[in-house]
Amino acid sequence: MARTLSGKHVSQVLYDRLHRLHRSHQDHGVSSGSRPKLVCVNVGHDPASKVYLEHKRKQCEKLNIDCDVLHVEETTNEELTELIHRINTDPTIHACIIQLPLPPGIDPKIVDLVDYRKDVDGFTKHNLGCLTFGDPCIVSATPLGIVK
């Protein structure tokens, strides 16, 4: 017998759980005193990506997570590599998303340059390899949501 899954209900349950966990960490001093920070890099002119990232920014705001959305209209692989390096080495940034799709001319393998510990999407070779072998890793949210 088929069951209908309410995405809004599941989303709210997960949001509430994450909010409680984040608040618990703050209350018990687990945080280093700084708020978690996500940086989203959007390259090009894809309107759907802009809407999606604005939604992420609003959700982060509700959870008291800093979120910077960087809109890079035109760039090169070299410039994007440098930006990712700056994100990787900035200790105030805890997580990173390189929004897909990338425009023509940008190598999609560039997402593998994101530090695997900051790779929110779980797209780096490290995280995908760990997932393949059942090791602890960051898992992409969409398939994880489907499984849960």
Short mmCIF file of N, CA, C and O in Angstrom, two decimals:
data_model
loop_
_atom_site.label_atom_id
_atom_site.label_comp_id
_atom_site.label_asym_id
_atom_site.label_seq_id
_atom_site.Cartn_x
_atom_site.Cartn_y
_atom_site.Cartn_z
N MET A 1 0.84 -1.18 0.00
CA MET A 1 0.00 0.00 0.00
C MET A 1 0.89 1.25 0.00
O MET A 1 1.81 1.37 0.80
N ALA A 2 0.63 2.15 -0.89
CA ALA A 2 1.42 3.37 -1.03
C ALA A 2 1.04 4.37 0.05
O ALA A 2 -0.10 4.46 0.47
N ARG A 3 2.06 5.12 0.51
CA ARG A 3 1.83 6.18 1.50
C ARG A 3 2.25 7.51 0.88
O ARG A 3 3.23 7.58 0.15
N THR A 4 1.51 8.52 1.19
CA THR A 4 1.87 9.86 0.73
C THR A 4 2.80 10.49 1.77
O THR A 4 2.51 10.47 2.96
N LEU A 5 3.90 11.02 1.29
CA LEU A 5 4.87 11.66 2.16
C LEU A 5 4.70 13.17 2.07
O LEU A 5 4.73 13.73 0.98
N SER A 6 4.51 13.79 3.21
CA SER A 6 4.37 15.24 3.25
C SER A 6 5.76 15.86 3.39
O SER A 6 6.37 15.81 4.45
N GLY A 7 6.25 16.43 2.29
CA GLY A 7 7.56 17.07 2.31
C GLY A 7 7.62 18.22 3.29
O GLY A 7 8.62 18.42 3.98
N LYS A 8 6.54 18.98 3.40
CA LYS A 8 6.51 20.11 4.33
C LYS A 8 6.62 19.62 5.78
O LYS A 8 7.33 20.21 6.58
N HIS A 9 5.91 18.54 6.09
CA HIS A 9 5.96 18.00 7.46
C HIS A 9 7.36 17.49 7.78
O HIS A 9 7.91 17.82 8.84
N VAL A 10 7.94 16.71 6.89
CA VAL A 10 9.29 16.18 7.12
C VAL A 10 10.28 17.32 7.24
O VAL A 10 11.15 17.32 8.12
N SER A 11 10.16 18.31 6.38
CA SER A 11 11.04 19.47 6.42
C SER A 11 10.94 20.17 7.78
O SER A 11 11.96 20.55 8.37
N GLN A 12 9.74 20.35 8.28
CA GLN A 12 9.55 21.03 9.56
C GLN A 12 10.14 20.21 10.71
O GLN A 12 10.78 20.76 11.61
N VAL A 13 9.96 18.90 10.68
CA VAL A 13 10.53 18.03 11.72
C VAL A 13 12.05 18.14 11.73
O VAL A 13 12.68 18.30 12.78
N LEU A 14 12.66 18.09 10.54
CA LEU A 14 14.11 18.19 10.45
C LEU A 14 14.60 19.58 10.86
O LEU A 14 15.62 19.71 11.55
N TYR A 15 13.88 20.60 10.46
CA TYR A 15 14.23 21.97 10.85
C TYR A 15 14.20 22.10 12.37
O TYR A 15 15.13 22.64 12.98
N ASP A 16 13.13 21.61 13.00
CA ASP A 16 13.00 21.70 14.45
C ASP A 16 14.14 20.96 15.15
O ASP A 16 14.72 21.45 16.13
N ARG A 17 14.50 19.79 14.64
CA ARG A 17 15.59 19.01 15.22
C ARG A 17 16.91 19.77 15.09
O ARG A 17 17.69 19.85 16.05
N LEU A 18 17.17 20.33 13.93
CA LEU A 18 18.41 21.08 13.71
C LEU A 18 18.45 22.33 14.59
O LEU A 18 19.49 22.65 15.18
N HIS A 19 17.33 23.00 14.71
CA HIS A 19 17.27 24.19 15.54
C HIS A 19 17.57 23.86 17.01
O HIS A 19 18.34 24.57 17.67
N ARG A 20 17.00 22.77 17.52
CA ARG A 20 17.27 22.35 18.90
C ARG A 20 18.73 21.97 19.08
O ARG A 20 19.36 22.33 20.08
N LEU A 21 19.31 21.26 18.12
CA LEU A 21 20.71 20.86 18.20
C LEU A 21 21.61 22.09 18.21
O LEU A 21 22.53 22.20 19.02
N HIS A 22 21.36 23.02 17.32
CA HIS A 22 22.15 24.24 17.23
C HIS A 22 22.05 25.04 18.54
O HIS A 22 23.04 25.50 19.09
N ARG A 23 20.84 25.18 19.07
CA ARG A 23 20.64 25.90 20.32
C ARG A 23 21.33 25.19 21.48
O ARG A 23 21.96 25.83 22.32
N SER A 24 21.28 23.88 21.50
CA SER A 24 21.94 23.10 22.55
C SER A 24 23.45 23.33 22.52
O SER A 24 24.09 23.50 23.56
N HIS A 25 24.02 23.35 21.33
CA HIS A 25 25.46 23.60 21.19
C HIS A 25 25.81 24.98 21.71
O HIS A 25 26.80 25.16 22.41
N GLN A 26 24.99 25.96 21.41
CA GLN A 26 25.24 27.32 21.88
C GLN A 26 25.11 27.39 23.40
O GLN A 26 25.93 27.98 24.08
N ASP A 27 24.08 26.74 23.95
CA ASP A 27 23.84 26.77 25.39
C ASP A 27 24.95 26.09 26.18
O ASP A 27 25.24 26.47 27.31
N HIS A 28 25.57 25.08 25.59
CA HIS A 28 26.61 24.32 26.29
C HIS A 28 28.02 24.74 25.89
O HIS A 28 28.99 24.04 26.20
N GLY A 29 28.13 25.85 25.20
CA GLY A 29 29.45 26.37 24.88
C GLY A 29 30.22 25.54 23.87
O GLY A 29 31.43 25.66 23.77
N VAL A 30 29.54 24.68 23.12
CA VAL A 30 30.23 23.87 22.11
C VAL A 30 30.76 24.77 21.01
O VAL A 30 31.83 24.55 20.47
N SER A 31 30.01 25.81 20.70
CA SER A 31 30.44 26.75 19.68
C SER A 31 31.65 27.53 20.19
O SER A 31 31.79 27.79 21.37
N SER A 32 32.52 27.90 19.29
CA SER A 32 33.71 28.66 19.66
C SER A 32 33.39 30.14 19.88
O SER A 32 34.28 30.96 19.95
N GLY A 33 32.13 30.46 20.00
CA GLY A 33 31.74 31.84 20.19
C GLY A 33 31.30 32.50 18.90
O GLY A 33 30.70 33.55 18.91
N SER A 34 31.62 31.90 17.79
CA SER A 34 31.21 32.47 16.51
C SER A 34 30.06 31.65 15.95
O SER A 34 29.93 30.46 16.22
N ARG A 35 29.22 32.32 15.17
CA ARG A 35 28.11 31.61 14.54
C ARG A 35 28.64 30.79 13.37
O ARG A 35 29.60 31.19 12.72
N PRO A 36 27.99 29.67 13.08
CA PRO A 36 28.37 28.92 11.88
C PRO A 36 28.16 29.80 10.66
O PRO A 36 27.27 30.65 10.64
N LYS A 37 28.99 29.58 9.64
CA LYS A 37 28.89 30.40 8.43
C LYS A 37 28.97 29.53 7.19
O LYS A 37 29.89 28.73 7.03
N LEU A 38 28.00 29.72 6.31
CA LEU A 38 27.93 29.06 5.02
C LEU A 38 28.18 30.09 3.94
O LEU A 38 27.64 31.20 3.99
N VAL A 39 29.02 29.72 2.97
CA VAL A 39 29.23 30.57 1.79
C VAL A 39 28.76 29.80 0.57
O VAL A 39 29.17 28.66 0.35
N CYS A 40 27.85 30.40 -0.19
CA CYS A 40 27.33 29.81 -1.42
C CYS A 40 27.88 30.61 -2.60
O CYS A 40 27.76 31.84 -2.62
N VAL A 41 28.47 29.90 -3.55
CA VAL A 41 29.04 30.56 -4.73
C VAL A 41 28.15 30.23 -5.93
O VAL A 41 27.98 29.06 -6.27
N ASN A 42 27.59 31.26 -6.52
CA ASN A 42 26.73 31.09 -7.69
C ASN A 42 27.42 31.74 -8.88
O ASN A 42 27.63 32.94 -8.90
N VAL A 43 27.79 30.92 -9.86
CA VAL A 43 28.50 31.41 -11.03
C VAL A 43 27.54 31.45 -12.21
O VAL A 43 26.88 30.46 -12.51
N GLY A 44 27.46 32.60 -12.86
CA GLY A 44 26.63 32.70 -14.06
C GLY A 44 25.31 33.38 -13.80
O GLY A 44 25.14 34.11 -12.83
N HIS A 45 24.35 33.09 -14.69
CA HIS A 45 23.09 33.83 -14.71
C HIS A 45 21.87 32.93 -14.56
O HIS A 45 20.79 33.30 -15.00
N ASP A 46 21.99 31.75 -13.96
CA ASP A 46 20.85 30.84 -13.86
C ASP A 46 19.83 31.36 -12.86
O ASP A 46 20.11 31.42 -11.66
N PRO A 47 18.64 31.76 -13.32
CA PRO A 47 17.65 32.35 -12.40
C PRO A 47 17.18 31.36 -11.33
O PRO A 47 16.94 31.76 -10.20
N ALA A 48 17.05 30.09 -11.67
CA ALA A 48 16.61 29.10 -10.68
C ALA A 48 17.62 28.98 -9.55
O ALA A 48 17.24 28.82 -8.38
N SER A 49 18.91 29.06 -9.87
CA SER A 49 19.94 28.99 -8.84
C SER A 49 19.83 30.17 -7.88
O SER A 49 20.00 30.01 -6.67
N LYS A 50 19.54 31.33 -8.41
CA LYS A 50 19.41 32.52 -7.55
C LYS A 50 18.25 32.35 -6.57
O LYS A 50 18.37 32.68 -5.40
N VAL A 51 17.12 31.83 -7.05
CA VAL A 51 15.96 31.61 -6.19
C VAL A 51 16.30 30.56 -5.12
O VAL A 51 16.01 30.75 -3.93
N TYR A 52 16.93 29.47 -5.54
CA TYR A 52 17.29 28.37 -4.63
C TYR A 52 18.22 28.88 -3.53
O TYR A 52 18.03 28.59 -2.34
N LEU A 53 19.22 29.66 -3.90
CA LEU A 53 20.18 30.15 -2.91
C LEU A 53 19.56 31.20 -1.99
O LEU A 53 19.91 31.28 -0.81
N GLU A 54 18.62 31.97 -2.49
CA GLU A 54 17.92 32.92 -1.61
C GLU A 54 17.11 32.16 -0.57
O GLU A 54 17.05 32.56 0.60
N HIS A 55 16.51 31.05 -0.97
CA HIS A 55 15.78 30.21 -0.02
C HIS A 55 16.74 29.66 1.05
O HIS A 55 16.41 29.67 2.24
N LYS A 56 17.91 29.20 0.64
CA LYS A 56 18.91 28.71 1.60
C LYS A 56 19.31 29.82 2.57
O LYS A 56 19.43 29.59 3.77
N ARG A 57 19.53 31.02 2.03
CA ARG A 57 19.93 32.14 2.88
C ARG A 57 18.86 32.43 3.94
O ARG A 57 19.17 32.63 5.12
N LYS A 58 17.60 32.40 3.56
CA LYS A 58 16.51 32.65 4.50
C LYS A 58 16.43 31.55 5.57
O LYS A 58 16.18 31.84 6.74
N GLN A 59 16.64 30.30 5.16
CA GLN A 59 16.62 29.20 6.13
C GLN A 59 17.78 29.33 7.12
O GLN A 59 17.61 29.08 8.31
N CYS A 60 18.94 29.71 6.62
CA CYS A 60 20.09 29.93 7.51
C CYS A 60 19.79 31.03 8.51
O CYS A 60 20.11 30.91 9.69
N GLU A 61 19.17 32.08 8.04
CA GLU A 61 18.82 33.20 8.91
C GLU A 61 17.93 32.73 10.05
O GLU A 61 18.13 33.10 11.21
N LYS A 62 16.94 31.89 9.74
CA LYS A 62 16.04 31.36 10.77
C LYS A 62 16.80 30.53 11.80
O LYS A 62 16.41 30.48 12.96
N LEU A 63 17.87 29.87 11.37
CA LEU A 63 18.64 29.00 12.25
C LEU A 63 19.82 29.71 12.92
O LEU A 63 20.63 29.09 13.58
N ASN A 64 19.90 31.03 12.72
CA ASN A 64 21.00 31.82 13.29
C ASN A 64 22.36 31.39 12.74
O ASN A 64 23.35 31.31 13.45
N ILE A 65 22.37 31.08 11.44
CA ILE A 65 23.60 30.71 10.73
C ILE A 65 23.88 31.83 9.73
O ILE A 65 23.00 32.24 8.97
N ASP A 66 25.11 32.34 9.75
CA ASP A 66 25.49 33.34 8.76
C ASP A 66 25.56 32.69 7.38
O ASP A 66 26.05 31.56 7.26
N CYS A 67 25.07 33.38 6.38
CA CYS A 67 25.10 32.85 5.02
C CYS A 67 25.41 33.97 4.05
O CYS A 67 24.68 34.95 3.97
N ASP A 68 26.52 33.82 3.36
CA ASP A 68 26.88 34.76 2.31
C ASP A 68 26.66 34.08 0.96
O ASP A 68 27.15 32.97 0.74
N VAL A 69 25.90 34.73 0.09
CA VAL A 69 25.70 34.24 -1.26
C VAL A 69 26.52 35.14 -2.19
O VAL A 69 26.25 36.33 -2.28
N LEU A 70 27.52 34.54 -2.81
CA LEU A 70 28.38 35.28 -3.72
C LEU A 70 27.92 35.03 -5.14
O LEU A 70 27.98 33.90 -5.63
N HIS A 71 27.43 36.07 -5.80
CA HIS A 71 27.01 35.97 -7.20
C HIS A 71 28.18 36.42 -8.06
O HIS A 71 28.55 37.59 -8.05
N VAL A 72 28.76 35.47 -8.78
CA VAL A 72 29.88 35.76 -9.67
C VAL A 72 29.36 35.62 -11.09
O VAL A 72 29.14 34.51 -11.57
N GLU A 73 29.09 36.75 -11.72
CA GLU A 73 28.47 36.72 -13.05
C GLU A 73 29.39 36.11 -14.10
O GLU A 73 29.00 35.23 -14.84
N GLU A 74 30.62 36.58 -14.15
CA GLU A 74 31.57 36.07 -15.14
C GLU A 74 32.89 35.83 -14.44
O GLU A 74 33.35 36.65 -13.66
N THR A 75 33.52 34.70 -14.75
CA THR A 75 34.80 34.37 -14.13
C THR A 75 35.52 33.34 -14.99
O THR A 75 34.97 32.84 -15.98
N THR A 76 36.71 33.02 -14.58
CA THR A 76 37.50 31.97 -15.24
C THR A 76 37.72 30.85 -14.24
O THR A 76 37.50 31.02 -13.03
N ASN A 77 38.20 29.72 -14.73
CA ASN A 77 38.55 28.61 -13.84
C ASN A 77 39.60 29.05 -12.82
O ASN A 77 39.53 28.69 -11.65
N GLU A 78 40.55 29.85 -13.28
CA GLU A 78 41.64 30.30 -12.39
C GLU A 78 41.10 31.21 -11.28
O GLU A 78 41.47 31.06 -10.11
N GLU A 79 40.22 32.14 -11.65
CA GLU A 79 39.66 33.05 -10.64
C GLU A 79 38.77 32.29 -9.65
O GLU A 79 38.81 32.55 -8.44
N LEU A 80 38.00 31.34 -10.15
CA LEU A 80 37.14 30.55 -9.27
C LEU A 80 37.98 29.66 -8.36
O LEU A 80 37.66 29.50 -7.18
N THR A 81 39.08 29.14 -8.88
CA THR A 81 40.00 28.34 -8.06
C THR A 81 40.53 29.18 -6.90
O THR A 81 40.59 28.72 -5.75
N GLU A 82 40.91 30.42 -7.18
CA GLU A 82 41.42 31.32 -6.14
C GLU A 82 40.34 31.62 -5.10
O GLU A 82 40.61 31.64 -3.89
N LEU A 83 39.12 31.85 -5.54
CA LEU A 83 38.02 32.11 -4.61
C LEU A 83 37.80 30.90 -3.69
O LEU A 83 37.65 31.05 -2.48
N ILE A 84 37.79 29.72 -4.26
CA ILE A 84 37.60 28.50 -3.46
C ILE A 84 38.74 28.34 -2.46
O ILE A 84 38.53 27.98 -1.30
N HIS A 85 39.95 28.65 -2.88
CA HIS A 85 41.10 28.58 -1.97
C HIS A 85 40.91 29.53 -0.79
O HIS A 85 41.18 29.18 0.37
N ARG A 86 40.44 30.75 -1.06
CA ARG A 86 40.20 31.72 0.02
C ARG A 86 39.13 31.21 0.99
O ARG A 86 39.25 31.36 2.20
N ILE A 87 38.08 30.60 0.44
CA ILE A 87 37.01 30.04 1.29
C ILE A 87 37.58 28.90 2.14
O ILE A 87 37.32 28.81 3.35
N ASN A 88 38.36 28.02 1.51
CA ASN A 88 38.93 26.87 2.23
C ASN A 88 39.81 27.29 3.39
O ASN A 88 39.85 26.62 4.43
N THR A 89 40.55 28.37 3.22
CA THR A 89 41.53 28.76 4.23
C THR A 89 40.99 29.78 5.23
O THR A 89 41.70 30.13 6.17
N ASP A 90 39.77 30.22 5.07
CA ASP A 90 39.17 31.19 5.99
C ASP A 90 38.54 30.44 7.16
O ASP A 90 37.53 29.74 7.00
N PRO A 91 39.10 30.57 8.36
CA PRO A 91 38.58 29.82 9.51
C PRO A 91 37.20 30.28 9.96
O PRO A 91 36.54 29.57 10.73
N THR A 92 36.73 31.43 9.49
CA THR A 92 35.39 31.90 9.87
C THR A 92 34.30 31.28 8.99
O THR A 92 33.12 31.43 9.28
N ILE A 93 34.72 30.59 7.92
CA ILE A 93 33.77 29.93 7.02
C ILE A 93 33.78 28.44 7.34
O ILE A 93 34.82 27.79 7.30
N HIS A 94 32.60 27.90 7.67
CA HIS A 94 32.50 26.51 8.09
C HIS A 94 31.96 25.59 7.01
O HIS A 94 32.11 24.37 7.11
N ALA A 95 31.32 26.17 6.00
CA ALA A 95 30.68 25.35 4.97
C ALA A 95 30.61 26.11 3.66
O ALA A 95 30.56 27.34 3.65
N CYS A 96 30.61 25.34 2.55
CA CYS A 96 30.62 25.95 1.23
C CYS A 96 29.78 25.15 0.26
O CYS A 96 29.77 23.91 0.29
N ILE A 97 29.10 25.87 -0.60
CA ILE A 97 28.35 25.28 -1.71
C ILE A 97 28.79 25.97 -2.99
O ILE A 97 28.81 27.20 -3.05
N ILE A 98 29.17 25.19 -3.99
CA ILE A 98 29.36 25.72 -5.34
C ILE A 98 28.08 25.33 -6.08
O ILE A 98 27.84 24.16 -6.35
N GLN A 99 27.25 26.31 -6.35
CA GLN A 99 25.94 26.04 -6.93
C GLN A 99 26.06 25.52 -8.35
O GLN A 99 26.77 26.10 -9.17
N LEU A 100 25.37 24.44 -8.62
CA LEU A 100 25.31 23.87 -9.96
C LEU A 100 23.97 24.24 -10.57
O LEU A 100 23.00 24.42 -9.84
N PRO A 101 23.86 24.34 -11.87
CA PRO A 101 24.89 24.06 -12.87
C PRO A 101 25.87 25.22 -13.00
O PRO A 101 25.53 26.38 -12.72
N LEU A 102 27.07 24.87 -13.42
CA LEU A 102 28.08 25.87 -13.74
C LEU A 102 27.93 26.24 -15.21
O LEU A 102 27.55 25.40 -16.02
N PRO A 103 28.25 27.46 -15.57
CA PRO A 103 28.10 27.87 -16.98
C PRO A 103 29.16 27.21 -17.86
O PRO A 103 30.19 26.74 -17.36
N PRO A 104 28.93 27.19 -19.17
CA PRO A 104 29.93 26.66 -20.10
C PRO A 104 31.26 27.39 -19.90
O PRO A 104 31.29 28.58 -19.63
N GLY A 105 32.33 26.63 -20.00
CA GLY A 105 33.66 27.20 -19.84
C GLY A 105 34.23 27.03 -18.44
O GLY A 105 35.42 27.18 -18.23
N ILE A 106 33.37 26.71 -17.47
CA ILE A 106 33.84 26.44 -16.12
C ILE A 106 33.86 24.92 -15.93
O ILE A 106 32.86 24.24 -16.13
N ASP A 107 35.02 24.40 -15.57
CA ASP A 107 35.21 22.96 -15.40
C ASP A 107 34.39 22.48 -14.20
O ASP A 107 34.61 22.92 -13.08
N PRO A 108 33.44 21.56 -14.41
CA PRO A 108 32.61 21.08 -13.30
C PRO A 108 33.43 20.36 -12.21
O PRO A 108 32.99 20.26 -11.07
N LYS A 109 34.63 19.89 -12.56
CA LYS A 109 35.47 19.23 -11.57
C LYS A 109 36.00 20.22 -10.54
O LYS A 109 36.59 19.82 -9.54
N ILE A 110 35.76 21.50 -10.76
CA ILE A 110 36.24 22.52 -9.83
C ILE A 110 35.62 22.35 -8.44
O ILE A 110 36.22 22.75 -7.45
N VAL A 111 34.45 21.72 -8.37
CA VAL A 111 33.82 21.50 -7.05
C VAL A 111 34.70 20.63 -6.16
O VAL A 111 34.60 20.70 -4.94
N ASP A 112 35.58 19.82 -6.77
CA ASP A 112 36.46 18.96 -5.97
C ASP A 112 37.54 19.76 -5.24
O ASP A 112 38.21 19.23 -4.36
N LEU A 113 37.68 21.03 -5.58
CA LEU A 113 38.67 21.88 -4.90
C LEU A 113 38.18 22.36 -3.53
O LEU A 113 38.97 22.81 -2.71
N VAL A 114 36.88 22.24 -3.28
CA VAL A 114 36.33 22.63 -1.97
C VAL A 114 36.87 21.67 -0.92
O VAL A 114 36.89 20.46 -1.12
N ASP A 115 37.33 22.21 0.20
CA ASP A 115 37.79 21.38 1.32
C ASP A 115 36.65 20.42 1.69
O ASP A 115 35.53 20.87 1.94
N TYR A 116 36.96 19.12 1.70
CA TYR A 116 35.91 18.13 1.93
C TYR A 116 35.18 18.34 3.25
O TYR A 116 34.02 17.96 3.41
N ARG A 117 35.83 18.97 4.22
CA ARG A 117 35.19 19.23 5.52
C ARG A 117 34.20 20.39 5.44
O ARG A 117 33.36 20.54 6.33
N LYS A 118 34.28 21.19 4.38
CA LYS A 118 33.36 22.31 4.19
C LYS A 118 32.37 22.03 3.06
O LYS A 118 31.54 22.87 2.74
N ASP A 119 32.45 20.86 2.47
CA ASP A 119 31.67 20.48 1.29
C ASP A 119 30.25 20.08 1.67
O ASP A 119 29.96 18.91 1.86
N VAL A 120 29.36 21.06 1.79
CA VAL A 120 28.00 20.81 2.22
C VAL A 120 27.26 19.85 1.28
O VAL A 120 26.47 19.02 1.72
N ASP A 121 27.52 19.94 -0.01
CA ASP A 121 26.82 19.09 -0.97
C ASP A 121 27.34 17.65 -1.01
O ASP A 121 26.68 16.78 -1.56
N GLY A 122 28.52 17.41 -0.46
CA GLY A 122 29.08 16.05 -0.50
C GLY A 122 29.55 15.66 -1.89
O GLY A 122 29.56 14.49 -2.24
N PHE A 123 29.96 16.64 -2.71
CA PHE A 123 30.34 16.38 -4.10
C PHE A 123 31.83 16.14 -4.32
O PHE A 123 32.24 15.80 -5.43
N THR A 124 32.67 16.36 -3.31
CA THR A 124 34.10 16.15 -3.52
C THR A 124 34.39 14.66 -3.66
O THR A 124 33.64 13.81 -3.18
N LYS A 125 35.50 14.35 -4.31
CA LYS A 125 35.89 12.95 -4.47
C LYS A 125 36.04 12.27 -3.12
O LYS A 125 35.68 11.10 -2.96
N HIS A 126 36.55 13.00 -2.15
CA HIS A 126 36.72 12.44 -0.81
C HIS A 126 35.37 11.98 -0.24
O HIS A 126 35.23 10.84 0.21
N ASN A 127 34.39 12.88 -0.24
CA ASN A 127 33.08 12.53 0.33
C ASN A 127 32.36 11.47 -0.49
O ASN A 127 31.73 10.57 0.08
N LEU A 128 32.46 11.54 -1.81
CA LEU A 128 31.82 10.52 -2.64
C LEU A 128 32.49 9.15 -2.44
O LEU A 128 31.81 8.12 -2.39
N GLY A 129 33.82 9.15 -2.30
CA GLY A 129 34.54 7.90 -2.06
C GLY A 129 34.16 7.29 -0.72
O GLY A 129 33.91 6.08 -0.62
N CYS A 130 34.10 8.12 0.31
CA CYS A 130 33.70 7.62 1.63
C CYS A 130 32.28 7.08 1.59
O CYS A 130 31.98 6.03 2.18
N LEU A 131 31.40 7.76 0.89
CA LEU A 131 30.02 7.30 0.76
C LEU A 131 29.98 5.93 0.08
O LEU A 131 29.27 5.02 0.52
N THR A 132 30.77 5.79 -0.97
CA THR A 132 30.82 4.52 -1.71
C THR A 132 31.21 3.35 -0.81
O THR A 132 30.67 2.26 -0.91
N PHE A 133 32.17 3.61 0.08
CA PHE A 133 32.69 2.53 0.93
C PHE A 133 32.03 2.48 2.30
O PHE A 133 32.45 1.71 3.16
N GLY A 134 31.02 3.29 2.51
CA GLY A 134 30.28 3.25 3.76
C GLY A 134 30.99 3.92 4.92
O GLY A 134 30.65 3.67 6.08
N ASP A 135 31.98 4.76 4.62
CA ASP A 135 32.69 5.48 5.67
C ASP A 135 31.95 6.77 6.01
O ASP A 135 31.21 7.30 5.19
N PRO A 136 32.16 7.30 7.22
CA PRO A 136 31.50 8.56 7.58
C PRO A 136 31.89 9.68 6.62
O PRO A 136 33.06 9.82 6.26
N CYS A 137 30.90 10.45 6.20
CA CYS A 137 31.16 11.54 5.27
C CYS A 137 29.96 12.47 5.22
O CYS A 137 28.92 12.20 5.81
N ILE A 138 30.14 13.55 4.50
CA ILE A 138 29.03 14.46 4.22
C ILE A 138 28.30 13.89 3.00
O ILE A 138 28.91 13.59 1.99
N VAL A 139 26.99 13.74 3.13
CA VAL A 139 26.18 13.16 2.07
C VAL A 139 25.30 14.26 1.48
O VAL A 139 24.74 15.08 2.21
N SER A 140 25.19 14.27 0.16
CA SER A 140 24.34 15.23 -0.53
C SER A 140 22.92 15.16 0.03
O SER A 140 22.37 14.08 0.25
N ALA A 141 22.33 16.31 0.28
CA ALA A 141 21.04 16.40 0.96
C ALA A 141 19.89 15.75 0.19
O ALA A 141 19.02 15.13 0.79
N THR A 142 19.88 15.87 -1.13
CA THR A 142 18.73 15.35 -1.89
C THR A 142 18.61 13.84 -1.77
O THR A 142 17.56 13.33 -1.36
N PRO A 143 19.68 13.06 -2.07
CA PRO A 143 19.51 11.62 -1.90
C PRO A 143 19.33 11.20 -0.45
O PRO A 143 18.58 10.27 -0.15
N LEU A 144 19.97 11.92 0.49
CA LEU A 144 19.79 11.59 1.88
C LEU A 144 18.34 11.81 2.31
O LEU A 144 17.78 10.99 3.02
N GLY A 145 17.74 12.89 1.82
CA GLY A 145 16.34 13.15 2.12
C GLY A 145 15.41 12.08 1.57
O GLY A 145 14.44 11.71 2.21
N ILE A 146 15.75 11.58 0.41
CA ILE A 146 14.94 10.52 -0.20
C ILE A 146 15.03 9.25 0.63
O ILE A 146 14.02 8.59 0.89
N VAL A 147 16.24 8.91 1.07
CA VAL A 147 16.43 7.70 1.86
C VAL A 147 15.71 7.80 3.19
O VAL A 147 15.07 6.86 3.64
N LYS A 148 15.79 8.97 3.84
CA LYS A 148 15.14 9.15 5.15
C LYS A 148 13.65 9.21 4.97
O LYS A 148 12.90 8.85 5.76
#
